[in-house]
Coordinates of C-alpha atoms in Angstrom, one line a residue:
M270 CA -0.3 -23.1 27.9
E271 CA -3.4 -24.1 29.4
G272 CA -6.3 -21.5 28.6
R273 CA -4.4 -20.1 26.2
V274 CA -6.6 -19.3 23.2
H275 CA -4.7 -17.4 20.1
T276 CA -5.3 -17.5 16.1
A277 CA -1.9 -16.0 14.6
H278 CA 0.8 -16.9 12.4
D279 CA 4.4 -17.4 13.8
D280 CA 5.7 -14.6 12.0
V281 CA 2.5 -12.2 13.2
L282 CA 3.6 -13.1 16.6
R283 CA 7.0 -12.5 16.4
R284 CA 5.9 -9.0 15.0
W285 CA 3.6 -8.3 18.1
Y286 CA 6.1 -9.5 21.0
S287 CA 9.5 -7.6 18.7
Y288 CA 7.5 -4.5 19.3
V289 CA 6.1 -4.7 23.1
E290 CA 9.8 -5.3 23.3
G291 CA 10.9 -2.4 21.9
E292 CA 12.9 -3.3 19.3
R293 CA 11.0 -2.2 16.5
E294 CA 7.8 -1.3 15.1
P295 CA 5.7 -2.9 12.3
F296 CA 4.9 -0.8 9.8
G297 CA 0.5 0.3 10.4
F298 CA 0.5 -1.5 13.5
E299 CA -2.6 -0.7 15.7
Y300 CA -3.8 -2.4 19.3
H301 CA -6.2 -1.5 21.9
K302 CA -4.6 0.5 24.1
D303 CA -7.9 0.1 26.5
R304 CA -6.7 -3.6 27.2
A305 CA -3.9 -4.8 29.4
I306 CA -0.9 -7.3 28.1
Q307 CA 1.9 -8.7 29.8
I308 CA 3.6 -10.2 26.8
G309 CA 7.6 -10.4 27.2
Q310 CA 8.0 -10.6 30.4
D311 CA 8.2 -13.1 32.9
T312 CA 4.5 -14.0 33.2
A313 CA 1.9 -16.7 32.4
R314 CA -0.8 -14.1 32.7
Y315 CA -2.6 -12.4 29.6
H316 CA -5.4 -10.6 29.5
Q317 CA -7.9 -10.8 26.6
T318 CA -6.4 -8.6 23.6
E319 CA -7.0 -7.6 20.3
H320 CA -4.5 -6.0 18.0
L321 CA -4.6 -4.9 14.0
I322 CA -1.9 -5.3 12.1
H323 CA -2.4 -3.6 8.8
D324 CA -0.8 -4.1 5.3
E325 CA 1.3 -1.1 3.3
S326 CA -2.1 -0.4 1.3
G327 CA -3.7 0.1 4.8
E328 CA -6.3 -2.7 4.9
V329 CA -6.7 -5.6 7.7
E330 CA -3.7 -7.9 7.3
F331 CA -4.6 -10.4 10.4
I332 CA -6.9 -9.7 13.2
H333 CA -5.1 -11.7 16.5
S334 CA -7.5 -12.4 19.4
Y335 CA -5.3 -13.5 22.6
R336 CA -7.3 -14.9 25.9
D337 CA -5.3 -16.8 29.0
D338 CA -8.5 -17.6 31.5
A339 CA -5.6 -19.2 34.0
T340 CA -6.3 -17.9 37.8
G341 CA -4.4 -17.0 40.6

């Protein structure tokens, strides 16, 4: 967990994890595909990632930034 910075509620994180793992796709989900990410895999190394979850009206519901400074 050291070096990891996250600003999200648990429910938002669960929606993101389930999307990445192919379990389901949240409504109006968008993310920056030019940023590498490894979530739902057996790894502790994450690259900086930003993704937006929109509500049904199209407004930004939550902005989440995830970074892991772990090296090695």
